[in-house]
Coordinates of C-alpha atoms in Angstrom, one line a residue:
M566 CA 0.1 0.0 -0.1
T567 CA 1.3 3.5 -0.8
V568 CA 2.2 5.5 2.2
R569 CA 0.9 9.2 1.9
L570 CA 3.4 11.6 3.1
T571 CA 2.4 15.0 4.6
A572 CA 3.5 18.0 2.9
R573 CA 6.6 18.4 5.3
Q574 CA 7.6 14.7 5.3
A575 CA 7.6 15.0 1.5
I576 CA 10.1 18.1 1.9
A577 CA 12.4 16.2 4.4
L578 CA 12.5 13.3 2.0
V579 CA 14.3 15.2 -0.6
A580 CA 15.8 18.3 0.9
E581 CA 17.7 20.1 3.6
D582 CA 17.7 23.6 5.1
F583 CA 14.1 24.3 4.2
T584 CA 13.1 27.7 4.7
E585 CA 9.5 28.6 4.4
L586 CA 8.4 31.4 2.1
P587 CA 5.8 34.0 3.9
P588 CA 2.3 33.4 2.6
P589 CA 0.7 36.5 0.5
E590 CA -1.8 38.3 2.6
R591 CA -5.4 37.9 1.5
E592 CA -8.6 38.4 3.8
P593 CA -10.9 35.6 2.7
A594 CA -14.6 36.5 2.4
P595 CA -16.9 34.6 4.9
D596 CA -17.2 30.9 3.5
G597 CA -15.2 31.7 0.7
P598 CA -15.9 33.6 -2.9
L599 CA -19.1 31.5 -3.2
G600 CA -20.4 32.0 0.5
W601 CA -20.5 28.2 0.7
H602 CA -22.1 27.4 4.0
G603 CA -19.7 25.5 6.3
Y604 CA -16.5 26.2 4.3
D605 CA -14.8 28.1 7.1
A606 CA -15.6 25.6 9.5
A607 CA -14.1 22.9 7.2
R608 CA -10.9 24.8 6.5
A609 CA -10.5 25.4 10.2
R610 CA -10.9 21.6 11.0
A611 CA -8.5 21.0 8.4
A612 CA -5.9 23.4 9.7
E613 CA -6.3 21.8 13.2
R614 CA -5.8 18.4 11.7
T615 CA -2.7 19.0 9.6
G616 CA -1.0 22.0 11.4
E617 CA -1.1 23.7 7.9
P618 CA -3.1 27.0 7.0
E619 CA -3.5 25.9 3.3
S620 CA -3.0 23.1 1.1
V621 CA 0.6 23.9 0.1
V622 CA 3.7 24.8 1.9
C623 CA 6.3 26.7 -0.2
G624 CA 9.7 27.5 0.5
T625 CA 13.4 27.1 -0.6
A626 CA 15.7 24.2 0.3
R627 CA 19.0 22.6 -0.7
V628 CA 18.4 19.3 -2.8
G629 CA 21.7 17.8 -3.0
D630 CA 24.2 20.7 -4.1
T631 CA 21.3 22.9 -5.6
R632 CA 19.1 25.2 -4.1
A633 CA 15.5 25.1 -5.3
V634 CA 12.0 26.3 -4.7
L635 CA 9.7 23.5 -3.2
I636 CA 6.0 23.5 -3.7
S637 CA 4.8 20.7 -1.5
F638 CA 0.8 19.7 -1.2
E639 CA -0.7 18.8 2.0
F640 CA -3.2 16.2 0.9
G641 CA -4.8 16.2 4.4
F642 CA -5.9 19.8 4.0
L643 CA -9.1 19.4 2.0
G644 CA -7.5 16.7 -0.4
G645 CA -4.7 19.0 -1.2
S646 CA -7.3 20.8 -3.4
L647 CA -6.5 24.1 -5.4
G648 CA -8.3 27.2 -4.0
E649 CA -7.5 30.9 -4.3
R650 CA -5.3 31.1 -1.4
T651 CA -3.4 28.2 -2.8
G652 CA -3.0 29.9 -6.1
D653 CA -1.6 33.1 -4.2
R654 CA 1.1 30.9 -2.6
I655 CA 2.0 28.9 -5.7
E656 CA 2.3 32.2 -7.6
A657 CA 4.4 33.7 -5.0
A658 CA 6.8 30.7 -5.1
Y659 CA 7.2 31.0 -8.7
V660 CA 7.8 34.7 -8.6
H661 CA 10.6 34.1 -6.0
A662 CA 12.0 31.5 -8.0
R663 CA 12.4 33.7 -11.1
E664 CA 13.7 36.6 -8.8
H665 CA 16.4 34.4 -7.4
Q666 CA 17.1 32.3 -10.5
L667 CA 16.0 28.9 -8.7
P668 CA 14.6 25.7 -10.2
V669 CA 11.2 24.9 -9.1
V670 CA 10.2 21.5 -7.7
P671 CA 6.5 20.8 -7.1
L672 CA 5.9 17.8 -4.8
I673 CA 2.5 17.0 -5.9
A674 CA -0.4 15.3 -3.8
T675 CA -3.8 16.8 -4.8
G676 CA -7.4 15.7 -5.8
G677 CA -7.9 18.8 -7.9
S678 CA -9.8 22.3 -7.8
R679 CA -11.6 23.0 -4.6
M680 CA -15.4 22.5 -5.1
Q681 CA -16.3 25.0 -2.3
E682 CA -14.6 27.9 -4.4
G683 CA -16.4 26.8 -7.7
M684 CA -15.1 28.4 -10.9
V685 CA -12.8 30.8 -8.8
A686 CA -10.8 27.6 -7.8
L687 CA -10.7 26.3 -11.2
T688 CA -9.2 29.4 -12.8
Q689 CA -6.3 28.9 -10.4
L690 CA -5.1 26.6 -12.9
Q691 CA -4.7 29.4 -15.4
R692 CA -2.7 31.3 -12.9
V693 CA -0.5 28.3 -12.3
A694 CA 0.1 27.7 -16.1
R695 CA 1.0 31.3 -16.6
Q696 CA 3.8 31.2 -13.8
S697 CA 5.0 27.8 -15.3
V698 CA 5.3 29.5 -18.8
L699 CA 7.2 32.5 -17.4
T700 CA 9.6 30.4 -15.4
R701 CA 10.1 28.3 -18.5
E702 CA 10.9 31.5 -20.5
A703 CA 13.3 32.6 -17.8
G704 CA 15.4 29.4 -18.6
L705 CA 14.8 27.7 -15.4
P706 CA 13.9 23.9 -15.0
Q707 CA 10.8 22.7 -13.3
I708 CA 11.1 19.0 -11.9
A709 CA 7.7 17.5 -10.6
V710 CA 7.5 14.7 -8.0
L711 CA 4.1 12.7 -8.3
R712 CA 2.9 11.7 -4.9
D713 CA -0.2 9.8 -4.0
P714 CA -2.7 11.0 -5.4
T715 CA -1.8 13.3 -8.3
T716 CA -5.0 14.0 -10.1
G717 CA -7.2 16.8 -11.8
G718 CA -5.9 20.1 -12.5
G719 CA -2.8 19.7 -10.4
W720 CA -1.7 16.8 -12.5
A721 CA -2.5 18.7 -15.8
T722 CA -0.5 21.8 -14.8
L723 CA 2.3 21.6 -12.3
G724 CA 2.7 17.7 -12.8
A725 CA 2.4 16.9 -16.6
G726 CA 3.6 20.4 -17.6
A727 CA 7.0 20.1 -15.9
D728 CA 10.2 19.6 -17.9
V729 CA 10.9 16.3 -16.0
V730 CA 8.3 14.3 -14.3
L731 CA 9.3 11.7 -11.4
A732 CA 6.9 9.6 -9.4
L733 CA 6.7 7.6 -6.4
P734 CA 5.8 3.9 -6.8
G735 CA 2.1 3.1 -6.8
A736 CA 1.0 6.7 -6.8
Q737 CA -2.5 7.0 -8.2
V738 CA -1.7 9.6 -11.3
G739 CA -4.4 10.9 -13.8
F740 CA -6.5 13.6 -14.7
A741 CA -9.9 11.7 -13.4
G742 CA -9.6 11.3 -9.8
S743 CA -11.1 7.9 -8.1
R744 CA -14.5 9.4 -7.4
V745 CA -15.2 10.7 -10.8
R746 CA -13.9 8.2 -13.5
P747 CA -16.1 5.6 -15.1
A748 CA -17.0 2.7 -12.6
D749 CA -15.6 0.2 -15.1
A750 CA -12.3 2.0 -15.6
D751 CA -9.3 -0.1 -15.2
P752 CA -7.3 1.1 -11.9
A753 CA -4.1 0.1 -13.2
A754 CA -4.3 2.9 -16.1
Y755 CA -4.2 5.7 -13.4
T756 CA -0.8 4.8 -11.8
A757 CA 2.5 6.4 -11.8
E758 CA 3.8 3.1 -13.6
A759 CA 1.1 3.4 -16.4
Q760 CA 2.0 7.1 -16.9
V761 CA 5.6 6.1 -17.5
A762 CA 4.6 3.2 -19.8
A763 CA 2.5 5.8 -21.8
G764 CA 5.2 8.3 -22.3
A765 CA 3.6 10.9 -19.8
A766 CA 6.2 10.7 -16.9
D767 CA 10.0 10.0 -17.0
A768 CA 10.6 7.6 -14.2
V769 CA 9.2 5.8 -11.0
V770 CA 11.8 6.4 -8.2
P771 CA 11.7 4.6 -4.8
P772 CA 11.4 7.1 -2.0
Q773 CA 14.8 6.1 -0.5
E774 CA 16.4 7.0 -3.9
L775 CA 14.5 10.2 -4.4
R776 CA 16.8 12.7 -3.0
E777 CA 19.8 11.3 -4.7
V778 CA 18.0 11.2 -8.2
L779 CA 16.2 14.8 -7.8
G780 CA 19.7 16.1 -6.7
R781 CA 21.4 14.8 -9.9
W782 CA 18.7 16.2 -12.2
L783 CA 18.8 19.4 -10.4
R784 CA 22.6 19.7 -10.8
L785 CA 22.6 18.6 -14.3
L786 CA 19.9 21.0 -15.5
T787 CA 21.2 24.2 -13.8
T788 CA 24.7 24.1 -15.5
P789 CA 24.4 25.8 -19.0
S790 CA 27.3 26.1 -21.3
A791 CA 27.9 27.8 -24.8
E792 CA 30.5 25.5 -25.9
P793 CA 29.6 22.6 -28.3
A794 CA 30.0 19.1 -27.2
P795 CA 33.0 17.3 -28.5
P796 CA 32.2 14.2 -30.7
P797 CA 32.8 11.0 -28.9
E798 CA 35.8 8.9 -29.7
P799 CA 35.2 5.9 -32.3
L800 CA 34.7 2.6 -30.2
G801 CA 34.9 0.3 -33.2
A802 CA 37.0 0.2 -36.4
R803 CA 39.6 2.6 -37.0
D804 CA 40.3 1.8 -40.7
L805 CA 38.1 3.3 -43.3
P806 CA 36.1 1.1 -45.5
R807 CA 37.2 0.1 -48.8
T808 CA 34.1 -0.2 -50.7
G809 CA 30.4 1.2 -50.4
W810 CA 29.0 -2.2 -49.7
D811 CA 32.0 -2.7 -47.1
A812 CA 30.7 0.4 -45.3
V813 CA 27.2 -1.1 -45.2
R814 CA 28.3 -4.4 -44.0
R815 CA 30.2 -3.0 -41.2
A816 CA 27.5 -0.4 -40.0
R817 CA 25.1 -3.3 -40.0
S818 CA 27.4 -5.8 -38.1
P819 CA 26.0 -7.1 -34.7
E820 CA 29.4 -6.7 -33.5
R821 CA 29.7 -2.8 -34.0
P822 CA 29.5 -0.8 -30.9
R823 CA 25.9 0.7 -30.3
A824 CA 24.6 3.9 -28.6
E825 CA 24.7 2.6 -25.2
A826 CA 28.4 1.7 -25.4
Y827 CA 29.1 5.3 -26.6
L828 CA 27.1 6.8 -23.9
D829 CA 28.6 4.8 -21.1
A830 CA 32.1 5.7 -22.4
Y831 CA 31.2 9.5 -22.9
F832 CA 29.4 10.4 -19.6
T833 CA 30.5 9.8 -16.0
D834 CA 26.7 10.2 -14.9
R835 CA 23.6 10.5 -16.9
V836 CA 19.9 10.6 -16.3
A837 CA 17.3 9.6 -18.8
I838 CA 14.0 11.2 -20.0
S839 CA 11.4 9.1 -21.3
G840 CA 8.2 9.4 -23.5
D841 CA 7.0 11.9 -26.0
R842 CA 4.0 13.3 -23.9
C843 CA 1.6 12.1 -26.5
G844 CA 1.1 8.5 -25.3
G845 CA 4.2 6.7 -26.6
T846 CA 7.7 5.7 -25.9
D847 CA 10.4 4.2 -28.0
P848 CA 13.2 2.1 -26.7
G849 CA 15.3 2.7 -29.7
M850 CA 15.8 6.4 -29.0
L851 CA 17.8 7.1 -25.6
C852 CA 17.6 10.7 -24.4
G853 CA 18.6 12.5 -21.4
F854 CA 21.3 14.8 -19.8
G855 CA 24.7 13.8 -18.6
E856 CA 28.0 14.8 -17.2
H857 CA 31.1 14.9 -19.7
R858 CA 34.4 16.4 -18.4
G859 CA 32.6 18.2 -15.6
R860 CA 29.8 19.9 -17.7
T861 CA 26.3 19.1 -18.6
V862 CA 25.6 17.6 -22.1
A863 CA 22.0 16.5 -23.5
Y864 CA 21.9 13.6 -25.5
A865 CA 19.5 12.0 -28.2
A866 CA 20.9 8.6 -29.6
Q867 CA 19.2 6.1 -31.9
C868 CA 20.0 2.5 -31.1
G869 CA 20.2 0.8 -34.6
T870 CA 16.5 0.2 -35.0
A871 CA 13.9 1.8 -37.1
T872 CA 13.0 4.9 -35.1
R873 CA 9.2 5.3 -34.3
P874 CA 7.2 8.5 -34.0
A875 CA 7.4 8.4 -30.3
G876 CA 11.1 8.4 -30.7
Y877 CA 11.3 11.5 -33.0
R878 CA 8.9 13.3 -30.4
T879 CA 10.9 12.4 -27.5
A880 CA 14.1 13.7 -29.2
T881 CA 12.3 16.9 -30.0
R882 CA 11.3 17.2 -26.5
L883 CA 15.0 16.8 -25.3
I884 CA 16.5 19.3 -27.9
R885 CA 13.8 22.1 -27.1
L886 CA 14.4 21.7 -23.3
A887 CA 18.3 21.7 -23.6
D888 CA 17.8 24.8 -26.0
R889 CA 15.8 26.5 -23.4
L890 CA 18.1 25.7 -20.5
G891 CA 21.2 26.7 -22.6
I892 CA 22.7 23.1 -22.4
P893 CA 24.7 21.7 -25.5
V894 CA 23.3 18.5 -27.2
L895 CA 25.0 15.6 -28.6
T896 CA 23.1 13.3 -31.1
L897 CA 24.1 9.9 -32.3
V898 CA 22.6 8.8 -35.5
D899 CA 22.1 5.0 -35.9
T900 CA 19.0 3.9 -37.9
P901 CA 18.2 1.9 -41.0
G902 CA 15.4 4.6 -41.1
A903 CA 12.2 5.7 -39.8
A904 CA 9.6 3.0 -39.1
N905 CA 7.3 2.8 -42.2
D906 CA 4.6 0.5 -41.0
A907 CA 0.9 1.3 -40.9
E908 CA 0.9 1.9 -37.3
A909 CA 3.8 4.5 -37.7
E910 CA 1.6 6.3 -40.0
R911 CA -1.3 6.4 -37.8
Q912 CA 1.0 7.7 -35.2
G913 CA 1.9 10.5 -37.2
A914 CA 5.5 9.5 -38.6
G915 CA 5.7 12.5 -41.1
A916 CA 4.8 15.3 -38.3
A917 CA 6.9 13.7 -35.8
I918 CA 10.0 13.8 -38.2
A919 CA 9.3 17.3 -39.3
E920 CA 8.9 18.7 -35.7
L921 CA 12.5 17.2 -35.0
F922 CA 13.8 18.8 -38.2
A923 CA 12.3 22.0 -37.0
A924 CA 13.9 21.6 -33.5
V925 CA 17.1 21.0 -34.8
A926 CA 17.1 23.9 -37.4
G927 CA 15.9 26.2 -34.8
A928 CA 18.1 25.4 -31.9
R929 CA 20.3 28.2 -30.4
T930 CA 22.1 25.8 -28.3
P931 CA 25.1 24.3 -30.0
L932 CA 24.3 20.8 -31.4
T933 CA 27.1 18.0 -32.2
T934 CA 26.4 14.8 -34.2
L935 CA 28.2 11.6 -34.5
L936 CA 27.1 8.9 -37.0
I937 CA 28.0 5.6 -35.3
G938 CA 26.2 3.1 -37.6
E939 CA 23.6 3.3 -40.2
G940 CA 22.4 6.6 -41.5
G941 CA 19.1 5.7 -43.3
S942 CA 17.7 8.6 -45.2
G943 CA 15.5 11.2 -43.7
G944 CA 14.9 9.2 -40.6
A945 CA 18.4 9.4 -39.7
L946 CA 19.1 13.0 -41.3
A947 CA 16.4 14.4 -38.9
L948 CA 18.7 14.1 -35.9
A949 CA 21.9 15.4 -37.4
A950 CA 23.4 18.8 -36.8
P951 CA 23.9 20.8 -40.0
G952 CA 27.6 21.7 -40.2
N953 CA 28.7 19.8 -37.1
T954 CA 28.1 16.0 -38.0
W955 CA 31.0 13.6 -37.8
A956 CA 31.2 10.0 -38.7
T957 CA 32.9 6.8 -37.3
P958 CA 34.7 4.7 -39.9
D959 CA 32.1 2.1 -39.3
S960 CA 29.3 3.9 -40.5
Y961 CA 27.5 5.0 -43.6
F962 CA 24.9 7.7 -44.5
S963 CA 22.7 7.4 -47.7
V964 CA 19.7 8.9 -49.2
I965 CA 18.4 5.3 -49.5
A966 CA 19.4 1.8 -48.6
P967 CA 21.3 0.2 -51.5
E968 CA 18.9 -2.7 -51.7
L969 CA 15.9 -0.2 -52.0
A970 CA 17.9 1.9 -54.6
A971 CA 18.5 -1.2 -56.8
A972 CA 14.9 -2.2 -56.7
I973 CA 13.6 1.1 -57.8
L974 CA 16.0 1.1 -60.4
K975 CA 14.8 -2.3 -61.5
R976 CA 18.5 -3.7 -61.1
P977 CA 19.0 -7.4 -60.4
P978 CA 20.2 -8.4 -56.7
E979 CA 23.5 -8.9 -57.8
E980 CA 23.9 -5.2 -58.5
V981 CA 23.2 -4.2 -55.0
E982 CA 26.9 -4.0 -54.2
A983 CA 27.7 -1.8 -57.2
T984 CA 24.8 0.6 -56.3
A985 CA 26.1 1.1 -52.8
G986 CA 29.3 2.4 -54.3
Q987 CA 27.4 4.8 -56.7
L988 CA 25.5 6.1 -53.7
R989 CA 28.8 7.5 -52.3
L990 CA 27.8 6.7 -48.7
R991 CA 31.2 6.0 -47.1
P992 CA 32.5 8.2 -44.4
Q993 CA 35.4 9.3 -46.7
D994 CA 32.9 10.0 -49.5
L995 CA 30.7 12.2 -47.2
A996 CA 33.8 14.0 -46.2
E997 CA 34.8 14.6 -50.0
L998 CA 31.2 15.7 -50.5
R999 CA 31.7 18.3 -47.5
L1000 CA 28.8 16.6 -45.8
I1001 CA 30.6 15.8 -42.6
R1002 CA 33.4 17.0 -40.7
T1003 CA 36.7 15.3 -40.3
G1004 CA 39.6 15.3 -38.0
D1005 CA 42.5 13.2 -36.4
Q1006 CA 40.1 12.1 -33.9
L1007 CA 37.8 10.2 -36.4
F1008 CA 40.1 10.2 -39.5
P1009 CA 43.8 9.9 -38.6
G1010 CA 46.0 12.2 -40.6
T1011 CA 43.0 14.3 -42.4
G1012 CA 43.1 17.4 -40.1
D1013 CA 39.7 19.2 -39.5
R1014 CA 37.6 19.8 -42.5
Q1015 CA 34.1 21.5 -42.0
P1016 CA 31.4 21.2 -44.2

């Protein structure tokens, strides 16, 4: 059974040196804005029971090595519901965060908007959304922690609207609370685990690990850098392929190092985001943030499989977040191409790829790309940095797979190898065409050549 923490227990779980922010002054009308009979008495009982004057406790604290603004919900106070005074406190916390350039960490446990305040309570969601947008525009990260329960508008603003979403195991998470969802609804769909599987949250974190994990996230997301990420060292072959077909065979070899090996060698520490926030995940696209030589680098890496729409959307989410926070991005290209099955089309493959092209083209933060295996057409190019793409000796990049090119040209199968040569897809071909960068690191003795 999930243990429901109080607001201050949740703060103590993740932070030290908590300093509460003074609540804004507001003289409430008798029984609230609607004059709801008995509302004042209900609030007084809630305050006596919890020791809190409202449903949120806001303040600053140190999480690991990083100072942050915490917004912790007290579910015992009228179900952690959002009312007008709750909105006052949350708004003040966000304003403080921007004034002091601090990240924001909502520790959420709420049933939604407060019924006794009617539409006045519901419109607090607009206030919260506005503060979140202003904080995003200020280049400050927001990391939500979902406690039990996280439902209604609290989930749809502070929770799902955060840059990174972590959750405690077994927490009830969903827009519909337990008393308003259909009677025959599957309760398993309204859990933290289900939200991670659906791409709406990034990870489920056990309580005993939450402080350390949250601290790592805050440290990595609050260290911007204007310098491009250097390309990783090649981990496989060092000699260049002799023919186009040799390049294809090398890139397709099961022995060739894959993205996981490159990420492990490049980063001393890394944390992953998961999901496209549209209902999908793709294990063939690894995205997150890591530490390389003492500074933060974001990464999006293909794993050698056909990339699905959710993978492209997750990479887009990663690049746009890194761009907003001023963190350089490393992309690893390795895919035979975009998934082309009927389900991929229904999931919006074209739109997902288009959004990634746009995110790469519009990024202000520096992007670096290393081609580590197959570069299959537009499904690979969407992840490549214009003017700063490198290639390992066991990779290739092609407008189309040699087999498909031969088929389109109505050539017999025995001409596939020759077609690969005509496509000029080898790393050295790409360098001669000024499509990739070269240097002693990847092509010994060539010096640095830029596209």
